[in-house]
XYZ file of N, CA and C in Angstrom:
846
model
N 0.833 -1.195 0.000
C 0.000 0.000 0.000
C 0.868 1.246 0.000
N 0.294 2.310 -0.560
C 0.885 3.634 -0.452
C -0.077 4.480 0.374
N 0.311 4.774 1.610
C -0.525 5.526 2.523
C -0.087 6.979 2.523
N -1.058 7.873 2.687
C -0.781 9.295 2.528
C -1.636 10.088 3.513
N -1.208 11.293 3.801
C -1.995 12.217 4.615
C -2.154 13.512 3.808
N -3.362 14.028 3.773
C -3.622 15.176 2.907
C -4.470 16.216 3.632
N -4.354 17.458 3.175
C -5.128 18.545 3.774
C -4.226 19.592 4.401
N -4.838 20.579 5.013
C -4.099 21.689 5.603
C -3.191 21.208 6.726
N -2.118 21.939 6.948
C -1.148 21.579 7.989
C -1.848 21.486 9.344
N -1.648 20.385 10.048
C -2.275 20.166 11.348
C -3.688 19.635 11.275
N -4.234 19.534 10.063
C -5.604 19.031 9.879
C -5.635 17.912 8.836
N -4.524 17.219 8.676
C -4.431 16.212 7.623
C -5.384 15.035 7.872
N -5.871 14.475 6.772
C -6.724 13.292 6.793
C -5.939 12.105 6.229
N -6.296 10.898 6.647
C -5.602 9.722 6.111
C -6.129 9.346 4.735
N -5.227 8.859 3.901
C -5.626 8.447 2.568
C -4.775 7.316 2.042
N -5.134 6.865 0.854
C -4.461 5.761 0.195
C -4.368 6.088 -1.290
N -3.227 5.770 -1.901
C -3.066 5.932 -3.338
C -3.408 4.598 -3.992
N -4.423 4.597 -4.877
C -4.816 3.332 -5.498
C -3.894 2.979 -6.667
N -4.167 1.875 -7.319
C -3.274 1.372 -8.367
C -3.222 2.273 -9.589
N -4.181 3.171 -9.732
C -4.193 4.104 -10.862
C -3.615 5.462 -10.479
N -3.131 5.579 -9.225
C -2.553 6.842 -8.775
C -3.542 7.825 -8.198
N -4.793 7.398 -8.015
C -5.811 8.283 -7.465
C -5.787 8.236 -5.937
N -6.144 9.366 -5.330
C -6.168 9.496 -3.877
C -7.528 9.091 -3.339
N -7.525 8.147 -2.411
C -8.749 7.656 -1.773
C -8.739 8.029 -0.299
N -9.908 8.343 0.231
C -10.041 8.774 1.630
C -10.154 7.568 2.559
N -9.347 7.589 3.625
C -9.383 6.515 4.631
C -9.991 6.974 5.949
N -10.616 8.140 5.967
C -11.127 8.690 7.225
C -12.138 7.780 7.907
N -12.856 7.000 7.136
C -13.833 6.087 7.719
C -13.220 4.825 8.287
N -11.930 4.658 8.080
C -11.258 3.434 8.517
C -10.300 3.661 9.679
N -9.536 4.730 9.637
C -8.578 5.064 10.694
C -8.595 6.572 10.922
N -8.314 7.032 12.141
C -8.328 8.471 12.397
C -7.156 9.200 11.756
N -6.019 8.503 11.576
C -4.827 9.132 11.022
C -3.835 8.026 10.669
N -2.870 8.360 9.829
C -1.751 7.449 9.580
C -0.724 7.753 10.673
N -0.936 7.172 11.822
C -0.159 7.523 13.017
C -0.388 6.466 14.086
N 0.589 6.341 14.992
C 0.407 5.521 16.184
C -0.113 4.122 15.900
N -1.168 3.748 16.601
C -1.691 2.390 16.543
C -2.159 1.991 15.145
N -2.503 2.954 14.316
C -2.938 2.646 12.948
C -1.813 2.022 12.129
N -0.568 2.135 12.617
C 0.582 1.607 11.892
C 0.996 0.223 12.367
N 0.309 -0.318 13.369
C 0.609 -1.680 13.808
C 0.194 -2.676 12.732
N 0.815 -3.843 12.761
C 0.598 -4.824 11.696
C -0.862 -5.236 11.560
N -1.580 -5.389 12.671
C -2.980 -5.804 12.591
C -3.825 -4.745 11.885
N -3.558 -3.472 12.181
C -4.296 -2.390 11.530
C -3.956 -2.313 10.049
N -2.679 -2.443 9.717
C -2.286 -2.398 8.300
C -2.892 -3.565 7.526
N -3.000 -4.736 8.164
C -3.612 -5.879 7.497
C -5.072 -5.604 7.158
N -5.782 -4.925 8.062
C -7.182 -4.574 7.792
C -7.289 -3.592 6.635
N -6.383 -2.618 6.608
C -6.405 -1.649 5.509
C -6.094 -2.330 4.182
N -5.146 -3.267 4.219
C -4.773 -3.963 2.994
C -5.919 -4.820 2.460
N -6.796 -5.284 3.341
C -7.908 -6.142 2.918
C -9.027 -5.354 2.242
N -8.988 -4.027 2.348
C -10.020 -3.200 1.746
C -9.880 -3.161 0.232
N -10.995 -3.022 -0.442
C -10.975 -2.762 -1.880
C -10.833 -1.255 -2.082
N -9.750 -0.784 -2.697
C -9.594 0.662 -2.882
C -10.787 1.295 -3.593
N -11.417 0.555 -4.486
C -12.565 1.107 -5.215
C -13.736 1.428 -4.294
N -13.751 0.821 -3.105
C -14.839 1.075 -2.163
C -14.627 2.352 -1.349
N -13.440 2.929 -1.455
C -13.110 4.118 -0.673
C -13.433 5.376 -1.465
N -13.893 6.435 -0.799
C -14.250 7.664 -1.521
C -13.042 8.282 -2.224
N -13.266 8.731 -3.445
C -12.230 9.469 -4.157
C -12.108 10.870 -3.569
N -10.897 11.383 -3.508
C -10.657 12.745 -3.047
C -10.536 13.631 -4.277
N -11.350 14.667 -4.325
C -11.360 15.548 -5.499
C -10.303 16.635 -5.375
N -9.966 17.231 -6.511
C -9.027 18.348 -6.518
C -7.595 17.898 -6.304
N -6.765 18.839 -5.907
C -5.346 18.577 -5.649
C -4.982 19.125 -4.274
N -5.398 18.428 -3.226
C -5.109 18.916 -1.872
C -3.621 18.876 -1.566
N -3.225 19.692 -0.598
C -1.845 19.622 -0.104
C -1.570 18.221 0.429
N -0.380 17.705 0.150
C 0.057 16.427 0.698
C 0.901 16.718 1.943
N 0.487 16.151 3.062
C 1.209 16.359 4.311
C 2.277 15.302 4.517
N 2.989 15.401 5.626
C 3.927 14.341 6.003
C 3.167 13.026 6.062
N 3.801 11.935 5.620
C 3.069 10.679 5.460
C 2.813 9.950 6.768
N 3.335 10.452 7.871
C 3.049 9.884 9.189
C 2.802 11.043 10.145
N 1.795 10.886 11.004
C 1.437 11.963 11.930
C 1.833 11.638 13.359
N 1.820 12.662 14.191
C 2.050 12.524 15.633
C 3.339 11.753 15.936
N 4.413 12.111 15.228
C 5.703 11.443 15.457
C 6.273 11.916 16.790
N 6.600 10.983 17.657
C 7.142 11.323 18.976
C 8.649 11.141 19.052
N 9.200 10.317 18.174
C 10.642 10.079 18.181
C 11.133 10.066 16.739
N 12.011 11.009 16.414
C 12.550 11.162 15.062
C 14.059 10.946 15.186
N 14.481 9.736 14.871
C 15.863 9.295 15.065
C 16.593 9.363 13.730
N 17.829 9.799 13.754
C 18.613 9.881 12.529
C 19.933 9.151 12.698
N 20.466 8.681 11.565
C 21.717 7.938 11.538
C 22.719 8.739 10.721
N 23.884 9.008 11.296
C 24.888 9.814 10.631
C 25.945 8.984 9.931
N 26.451 9.513 8.824
C 27.592 8.902 8.113
C 27.351 7.423 7.833
N 26.173 7.102 7.271
C 25.808 5.706 7.069
C 26.013 5.240 5.626
N 26.651 6.065 4.804
C 27.040 5.660 3.453
C 28.550 5.837 3.358
N 29.235 4.787 2.935
C 30.700 4.841 2.895
C 31.193 5.975 2.017
N 30.515 6.212 0.866
C 30.965 7.250 -0.051
C 30.689 8.647 0.500
N 29.622 8.782 1.301
C 29.357 10.081 1.938
C 30.371 10.349 3.049
N 30.700 9.323 3.830
C 31.719 9.504 4.870
C 33.029 9.964 4.242
N 33.367 9.373 3.096
C 34.611 9.733 2.424
C 34.604 11.189 1.970
N 33.460 11.668 1.437
C 33.435 13.040 0.935
C 33.519 14.069 2.060
N 33.139 13.676 3.269
C 33.236 14.595 4.405
C 34.546 14.419 5.169
N 35.384 13.484 4.725
C 36.662 13.258 5.389
C 36.541 12.547 6.717
N 35.440 11.795 6.901
C 35.188 11.120 8.180
C 35.487 9.626 8.063
N 35.951 8.996 9.136
C 36.187 7.556 9.111
C 34.869 6.788 9.057
N 34.928 5.546 8.554
C 33.750 4.690 8.519
C 33.375 4.326 9.956
N 32.136 4.605 10.374
C 31.748 4.281 11.757
C 31.782 2.773 12.020
N 32.221 2.408 13.223
C 32.217 1.002 13.617
C 30.838 0.575 14.106
N 30.075 1.532 14.609
C 28.682 1.316 14.992
C 27.879 2.499 14.473
N 26.565 2.346 14.300
C 25.761 3.471 13.823
C 25.876 4.691 14.738
N 26.012 5.861 14.109
C 25.997 7.141 14.830
C 24.549 7.604 14.890
N 24.042 7.816 16.093
C 22.640 8.190 16.276
C 22.520 9.605 16.816
N 21.507 10.316 16.346
C 21.133 11.609 16.916
C 19.646 11.798 16.675
N 19.077 12.827 17.246
C 17.646 13.084 17.072
C 17.399 14.353 16.297
N 16.385 14.310 15.455
C 15.807 15.498 14.861
C 14.546 15.821 15.663
N 14.275 17.092 15.867
C 13.079 17.474 16.616
C 11.832 17.049 15.836
N 10.907 16.304 16.450
C 9.718 15.880 15.709
C 8.915 17.041 15.117
N 8.973 18.213 15.775
C 8.187 19.327 15.235
C 8.853 20.012 14.045
N 9.965 19.451 13.555
C 10.539 19.960 12.301
C 9.900 19.295 11.093
N 9.061 18.285 11.314
C 8.475 17.525 10.211
C 7.441 18.368 9.464
N 7.546 18.358 8.134
C 6.590 19.037 7.257
C 6.264 18.115 6.093
N 5.379 18.572 5.234
C 5.017 17.798 4.059
C 6.125 17.784 3.023
N 6.024 16.880 2.058
C 7.100 16.696 1.084
C 7.296 17.874 0.137
N 6.269 18.694 -0.019
C 6.354 19.817 -0.950
C 6.178 21.165 -0.257
N 6.233 21.163 1.067
C 6.133 22.416 1.816
C 7.426 23.212 1.689
N 7.326 24.531 1.906
C 8.518 25.374 1.902
C 9.446 24.990 3.049
N 10.740 25.127 2.822
C 11.747 24.956 3.871
C 12.356 26.321 4.146
N 12.415 26.678 5.414
C 12.899 27.999 5.818
C 14.355 27.905 6.276
N 15.213 28.705 5.644
C 16.601 28.804 6.084
C 16.598 29.451 7.469
N 17.256 28.869 8.467
C 17.178 29.433 9.818
C 17.815 30.820 9.928
N 17.378 31.550 10.918
C 18.001 32.835 11.249
C 19.491 32.612 11.542
N 20.319 33.439 10.960
C 21.780 33.398 11.150
C 22.440 32.170 10.527
N 21.726 31.481 9.646
C 22.324 30.328 8.991
C 23.398 30.754 7.994
N 24.478 29.981 7.953
C 25.543 30.173 6.970
C 25.736 28.953 6.083
N 25.276 27.771 6.562
C 25.628 26.534 5.869
C 24.460 25.543 5.843
N 23.323 25.963 5.305
C 22.183 25.054 5.188
C 22.406 24.114 4.001
N 22.202 22.822 4.236
C 22.576 21.776 3.281
C 21.391 20.836 3.056
N 21.506 20.012 2.039
C 20.478 19.049 1.639
C 20.961 17.624 1.863
N 20.027 16.681 2.055
C 20.377 15.262 2.202
C 19.162 14.399 1.857
N 19.165 13.730 0.719
C 18.112 12.761 0.433
C 18.365 11.513 1.270
N 17.305 11.015 1.926
C 17.467 9.854 2.796
C 16.255 8.926 2.716
N 16.530 7.657 2.933
C 15.496 6.641 3.108
C 15.074 6.639 4.565
N 13.787 6.811 4.827
C 13.289 6.798 6.203
C 12.459 5.551 6.461
N 12.616 5.027 7.662
C 11.854 3.882 8.154
C 10.770 4.402 9.095
N 9.561 3.895 8.956
C 8.492 4.197 9.914
C 8.153 2.913 10.665
N 8.207 2.986 11.980
C 8.015 1.800 12.820
C 6.531 1.427 12.907
N 6.293 0.120 12.885
C 4.939 -0.405 13.045
C 4.750 -0.957 14.448
N 4.951 -2.254 14.616
C 4.761 -2.850 15.940
C 5.852 -2.428 16.919
N 7.085 -2.304 16.453
C 8.162 -1.806 17.304
C 8.514 -2.735 18.443
N 9.066 -2.132 19.511
C 9.474 -2.897 20.673
C 10.899 -2.607 21.079
N 11.380 -3.341 22.062
C 12.755 -3.257 22.540
C 13.480 -4.567 22.240
N 14.793 -4.478 22.077
C 15.646 -5.651 21.881
C 15.151 -6.527 20.724
N 14.857 -5.881 19.613
C 14.367 -6.587 18.433
C 15.530 -7.316 17.766
N 15.357 -8.583 17.472
C 16.369 -9.342 16.751
C 16.408 -8.885 15.290
N 17.597 -8.907 14.691
C 17.711 -8.450 13.303
C 16.804 -9.253 12.373
N 16.669 -10.549 12.633
C 15.831 -11.388 11.782
C 14.351 -11.023 11.883
N 13.971 -10.340 12.955
C 12.574 -9.944 13.158
C 12.329 -8.476 12.828
N 13.374 -7.769 12.431
C 13.266 -6.311 12.321
C 12.307 -5.872 11.225
N 12.304 -6.546 10.077
C 11.424 -6.117 8.997
C 9.955 -6.222 9.400
N 9.641 -7.176 10.253
C 8.264 -7.330 10.722
C 7.849 -6.203 11.654
N 8.832 -5.466 12.192
C 8.534 -4.341 13.084
C 8.360 -3.031 12.328
N 8.545 -3.068 11.000
C 8.499 -1.850 10.179
C 7.153 -1.731 9.494
N 6.521 -0.552 9.617
C 5.256 -0.295 8.917
C 5.494 0.049 7.459
N 6.580 0.780 7.182
C 6.844 1.173 5.812
C 8.048 2.081 5.695
N 8.258 2.557 4.476
C 9.406 3.392 4.137
C 8.936 4.637 3.400
N 9.731 5.704 3.493
C 9.382 6.939 2.795
C 10.639 7.741 2.504
N 10.479 8.807 1.739
C 11.563 9.729 1.434
C 11.653 10.769 2.543
N 12.876 11.111 2.923
C 13.129 12.196 3.878
C 14.200 13.109 3.304
N 14.033 14.411 3.421
C 15.121 15.357 3.191
C 15.630 15.752 4.571
N 16.790 15.209 4.939
C 17.388 15.512 6.246
C 18.122 16.854 6.125
N 17.358 17.926 6.038
C 17.952 19.262 5.903
C 18.832 19.536 7.124
N 20.005 20.120 6.875
C 21.023 20.256 7.921
C 21.684 21.627 7.841
N 21.924 22.228 9.009
C 22.717 23.452 9.059
C 24.083 23.063 9.602
N 25.095 23.052 8.708
C 26.386 22.469 9.055
C 27.142 23.268 10.117
N 27.045 24.592 10.101
C 27.727 25.356 11.145
C 27.111 25.055 12.499
N 25.784 25.063 12.579
C 25.107 24.726 13.837
C 25.493 23.309 14.274
N 25.598 22.414 13.293
C 25.818 20.991 13.568
C 27.200 20.713 14.152
N 28.238 21.335 13.589
C 29.594 20.922 13.937
C 30.484 22.019 14.508
N 30.040 23.271 14.438
C 30.920 24.357 14.860
C 30.400 25.139 16.063
N 29.268 24.732 16.611
C 28.657 25.478 17.705
C 28.689 24.709 19.020
N 29.512 23.660 19.110
C 29.616 22.889 20.339
C 28.472 21.914 20.504
N 28.711 20.888 21.330
C 27.646 19.935 21.604
C 27.478 18.923 20.492
N 26.281 18.370 20.380
C 26.014 17.294 19.443
C 25.325 17.814 18.185
N 25.089 16.902 17.230
C 24.586 17.298 15.917
C 23.176 17.857 15.938
N 22.417 17.616 16.996
C 21.001 17.995 17.014
C 20.782 19.474 16.732
N 21.737 20.325 17.082
C 21.566 21.768 16.860
C 21.345 22.104 15.395
N 21.961 21.341 14.499
C 21.855 21.644 13.082
C 20.854 20.801 12.335
N 20.070 20.006 13.057
C 19.201 19.034 12.390
C 17.709 19.219 12.644
N 17.349 19.967 13.678
C 15.944 20.021 14.061
C 15.288 21.375 13.891
N 15.892 22.257 13.096
C 15.293 23.586 12.891
C 13.910 23.449 12.248
N 13.006 24.395 12.467
C 11.676 24.307 11.865
C 11.749 24.060 10.361
N 10.939 23.131 9.881
C 10.795 22.701 8.478
C 11.942 21.830 7.988
N 12.853 21.401 8.857
C 14.017 20.624 8.428
C 13.733 19.128 8.274
N 12.457 18.715 8.261
C 12.153 17.288 8.145
C 11.034 16.952 7.187
N 11.130 17.319 5.893
C 10.098 16.893 4.949
C 10.033 15.370 4.833
N 8.824 14.812 4.968
C 8.606 13.369 4.868
C 7.507 13.082 3.850
N 7.698 12.071 3.030
C 6.656 11.666 2.089
C 7.168 11.712 0.648
N 6.276 11.610 -0.338
C 4.852 11.921 -0.261
C 3.974 10.851 0.377
N 4.414 9.598 0.287
C 3.589 8.561 0.880
C 4.447 7.565 1.651
N 3.765 6.785 2.455
C 4.387 5.709 3.219
C 4.128 4.420 2.455
N 5.194 3.759 2.030
C 5.077 2.543 1.228
C 5.339 1.330 2.116
N 4.383 0.419 2.173
C 4.530 -0.760 3.029
C 5.581 -1.711 2.438
N 6.251 -2.485 3.297
C 7.382 -3.304 2.837
C 7.053 -4.289 1.724
N 5.811 -4.770 1.661
C 5.450 -5.754 0.636
C 5.530 -5.193 -0.776
N 5.589 -3.859 -0.907
C 5.661 -3.233 -2.224
C 7.095 -3.025 -2.684
N 8.078 -3.342 -1.843
C 9.469 -3.060 -2.154
C 10.229 -4.379 -2.256
N 10.774 -4.653 -3.445
C 11.470 -5.932 -3.658
C 12.733 -6.029 -2.814
N 13.510 -4.945 -2.768
C 14.766 -4.953 -2.009
C 15.049 -3.543 -1.525
N 14.804 -3.291 -0.254
C 14.987 -1.945 0.276
C 16.455 -1.536 0.260
N 17.349 -2.506 0.127
C 18.782 -2.209 0.081
C 19.316 -2.101 -1.346
N 18.408 -1.808 -2.274
C 18.845 -1.603 -3.660
C 17.901 -0.615 -4.351
N 17.763 0.564 -3.752
C 16.876 1.597 -4.287
C 17.695 2.806 -4.739
N 17.455 3.264 -5.951
C 18.125 4.463 -6.451
C 17.640 5.685 -5.677
N 18.567 6.596 -5.362
C 18.281 7.807 -4.589
C 18.912 8.996 -5.327
N 18.203 10.120 -5.378
C 18.741 11.272 -6.099
C 18.215 12.582 -5.517
N 18.928 13.656 -5.779
C 18.500 14.996 -5.362
C 19.055 16.018 -6.344
N 18.237 17.022 -6.666
C 18.627 18.097 -7.579
C 18.413 19.450 -6.917
N 19.303 20.375 -7.169
C 19.169 21.762 -6.735
C 19.045 22.619 -7.985
N 17.894 23.280 -8.134
C 17.607 24.097 -9.316
C 17.874 23.320 -10.603
N 17.454 22.053 -10.617
C 17.565 21.229 -11.804
C 18.897 20.547 -12.012
N 19.889 20.813 -11.176
C 21.201 20.185 -11.284
C 21.258 18.962 -10.381
N 21.550 17.805 -10.954
C 21.652 16.580 -10.174
C 22.937 16.627 -9.341
N 22.779 16.672 -8.018
C 23.939 16.752 -7.128
C 24.128 15.478 -6.311
N 23.054 14.744 -6.054
C 23.157 13.452 -5.387
C 22.597 12.380 -6.303
N 23.321 11.304 -6.462
C 22.901 10.213 -7.330
C 23.487 8.931 -6.746
N 22.744 8.283 -5.855
C 23.279 7.147 -5.130
C 22.295 6.006 -5.046
N 22.548 5.105 -4.115
C 21.703 3.933 -3.938
C 21.774 3.474 -2.495
N 20.664 2.926 -2.027
C 20.641 2.385 -0.666
C 21.541 1.160 -0.523
N 22.041 0.616 -1.635
C 22.924 -0.545 -1.535
C 24.282 -0.187 -0.937
N 24.629 1.104 -0.894
C 25.918 1.482 -0.302
C 25.793 1.900 1.161
N 24.630 1.654 1.768
C 24.502 1.896 3.203
C 25.456 0.987 3.971
N 26.111 1.541 4.980
C 27.008 0.746 5.820
C 26.194 -0.206 6.695
N 25.151 0.318 7.311
C 24.243 -0.469 8.154
C 22.868 -0.438 7.505
N 22.341 -1.607 7.159
C 21.061 -1.693 6.477
C 19.874 -1.424 7.376
N 18.696 -1.340 6.760
C 17.478 -0.971 7.483
C 17.181 -1.937 8.625
N 17.245 -3.235 8.357
C 16.922 -4.216 9.396
C 17.906 -4.124 10.554
N 19.189 -3.971 10.235
C 20.175 -3.877 11.309
C 19.944 -2.629 12.144
N 19.602 -1.521 11.512
C 19.388 -0.279 12.257
C 18.229 -0.407 13.245
N 17.134 -1.020 12.814
C 16.009 -1.218 13.733
C 16.453 -2.082 14.913
N 17.144 -3.169 14.609
C 17.688 -4.032 15.674
C 18.595 -3.234 16.606
N 19.547 -2.509 16.037
C 20.551 -1.804 16.835
C 19.915 -0.730 17.714
N 19.067 0.099 17.127
C 18.465 1.202 17.888
C 17.593 0.667 19.018
N 16.940 -0.460 18.781
C 16.055 -1.015 19.816
C 16.812 -1.557 21.018
N 18.139 -1.638 20.930
C 18.928 -2.036 22.094
C 19.062 -0.881 23.092
N 18.816 0.345 22.620
C 19.034 1.531 23.455
C 17.749 2.267 23.821
N 16.690 2.057 23.055
C 15.419 2.731 23.330
C 14.292 1.887 22.761
N 13.104 2.047 23.317
C 11.935 1.346 22.775
C 11.463 2.070 21.522
N 11.212 1.321 20.493
C 10.670 1.880 19.261
C 9.160 1.691 19.265
N 8.442 2.791 19.156
C 6.984 2.775 19.210
C 6.372 2.969 17.825
N 5.116 2.547 17.642
C 4.456 2.767 16.362
C 4.478 4.250 15.957
N 4.909 4.501 14.736
C 4.975 5.867 14.228
C 6.315 6.545 14.422
N 7.233 5.935 15.168
C 8.586 6.485 15.250
C 9.223 6.456 13.864
N 10.071 7.443 13.595
C 10.733 7.549 12.290
C 12.242 7.437 12.486
N 12.873 6.641 11.631
C 14.333 6.529 11.595
C 14.775 6.931 10.189
N 15.532 8.005 10.068
C 16.080 8.374 8.765
C 17.525 7.913 8.715
N 17.910 7.259 7.609
C 19.010 6.301 7.650
C 20.317 6.750 7.008
N 20.474 8.023 6.706
C 21.727 8.497 6.144
C 21.624 8.820 4.666
N 22.631 9.509 4.153
C 22.566 10.046 2.793
C 23.748 9.600 1.947
N 23.528 9.431 0.636
C 24.648 9.159 -0.267
C 25.455 10.431 -0.532
N 26.575 10.331 -1.260
C 27.406 11.514 -1.496
C 26.702 12.548 -2.369
N 27.269 13.768 -2.346
C 26.735 14.850 -3.167
C 26.112 15.971 -2.360
N 26.311 15.961 -1.028
C 25.794 17.064 -0.215
C 26.650 18.308 -0.444
N 26.087 19.461 -0.097
C 26.799 20.710 -0.323
C 28.134 20.781 0.387
N 28.196 20.185 1.590
C 29.429 20.186 2.365
C 30.564 19.501 1.624
N 30.229 18.529 0.759
C 31.250 17.756 0.078
C 31.810 18.405 -1.176
N 31.187 19.495 -1.644
C 31.703 20.175 -2.832
C 32.988 20.921 -2.492
N 33.790 21.161 -3.497
C 35.030 21.925 -3.324
C 34.999 23.104 -4.292
N 34.755 24.340 -3.801
C 34.436 24.666 -2.404
C 33.002 24.246 -2.048
N 32.692 24.174 -0.757
C 31.342 23.782 -0.345
C 30.269 24.704 -0.914
N 29.088 24.134 -1.117
C 27.936 24.886 -1.620
C 26.795 24.760 -0.620
N 26.189 25.885 -0.273
C 25.097 25.852 0.684
C 23.912 26.651 0.158
N 22.742 26.414 0.754
C 21.501 27.041 0.335
C 21.309 28.375 1.041
N 20.948 29.395 0.293
C 20.772 30.737 0.841
C 19.315 31.185 0.843
N 18.478 30.489 0.094
C 17.095 30.902 -0.108
C 16.885 31.255 -1.566
N 15.722 30.846 -2.112
C 15.436 31.067 -3.517
C 15.640 29.832 -4.378
N 16.211 28.775 -3.803
C 16.457 27.561 -4.570
C 15.235 26.628 -4.538
N 15.147 25.775 -5.555
C 14.179 24.688 -5.587
C 14.932 23.375 -5.490
N 14.581 22.572 -4.519
C 15.231 21.276 -4.297
C 14.208 20.179 -4.601
N 14.596 19.259 -5.470
C 13.751 18.124 -5.850
C 14.512 16.849 -5.533
N 13.832 15.862 -4.964
C 14.501 14.633 -4.564
C 13.553 13.460 -4.629
N 14.116 12.254 -4.704
C 13.271 11.075 -4.747
C 14.041 9.801 -4.511
N 13.301 8.752 -4.251
C 13.853 7.404 -4.081
C 12.981 6.458 -4.898
N 13.624 5.558 -5.580
C 12.933 4.585 -6.433
C 11.799 3.895 -5.670
N 10.594 3.990 -6.215
C 9.431 3.332 -5.624
C 8.777 4.066 -4.479
N 9.419 5.146 -3.989
C 8.890 5.859 -2.813
C 8.394 7.263 -3.134
N 8.486 7.683 -4.393
C 7.967 8.985 -4.776
C 9.000 10.090 -4.721
N 8.530 11.314 -4.963
C 9.413 12.474 -5.041
C 8.909 13.615 -4.161
N 9.836 14.494 -3.829
C 9.534 15.721 -3.083
C 10.028 16.913 -3.895
N 9.434 18.078 -3.626
C 9.895 19.324 -4.253
C 9.665 20.468 -3.279
N 10.753 21.109 -2.872
C 10.663 22.181 -1.878
C 11.261 23.486 -2.399
N 10.617 24.581 -2.053
C 11.201 25.902 -2.244
C 11.885 26.289 -0.935
N 13.173 26.631 -1.020
C 13.911 27.071 0.157
C 13.808 28.601 0.238
N 13.426 29.100 1.400
C 13.187 30.528 1.566
C 14.012 31.061 2.726
N 14.548 32.251 2.561
C 15.327 32.876 3.606
C 14.447 33.241 4.797
N 14.985 33.139 5.983
C 14.260 33.511 7.209
C 13.845 34.979 7.123
N 12.580 35.236 7.424
C 12.054 36.600 7.308
C 11.526 37.129 8.620
N 11.737 36.420 9.727
C 11.298 36.893 11.038
C 9.857 36.536 11.340
């Protein structure tokens, strides 16, 4: 299934994309694509529905983040060998974890605001995992069963805040609008191999990232297993899993976003995003 949330910010309704690409309303089935609705039993009920029986949504409503009420937004740093190389960083021996503020999450096509006093706002196309049943101490062999689905994430980052202002990476990762998710949440049964998906990102039409999830150092199943050793993963938690090379920081000289740019990104089978980056205006 391709699950989606649509409507005004903070008032999104649950929906489903049918086989013809049409948007169907799920409001009569679940209150939101969030929390308990993402558990395996709930997803099985949704999958048993005939999409033709669901109301069609007219017009072209705003598409919101594909998961609502996210309480834990976990990110993995330097998880692509080629990206680690472009930043001059050693290959991690274990996953590097940090948090993005859940309230930075926006829709896939919403504007992204360059933070006040930003000097080094950067882009990162990433594969995100959305937790379904979740739990603690999940075995790697059971990890895929704990996942509700996958989606595209732009892990927008302010590099000066991240690495030059002291403390941990969270300072440069959770600014308002720094977490576009979607357009839809794709359940695992629709993806033949999550570790072999093409990933790309363009700035003003120029392809700057062109990679694949096959070069991830730690795969999706291992990450769910690993993270669950340190914290409980609940339904609707999001894990964004790292970026391939081609970020602004890796250019010589580095290139950063100032406002006025259009960033387009996508992952094979998971859809595309398009954001206008705008300078902070107070």
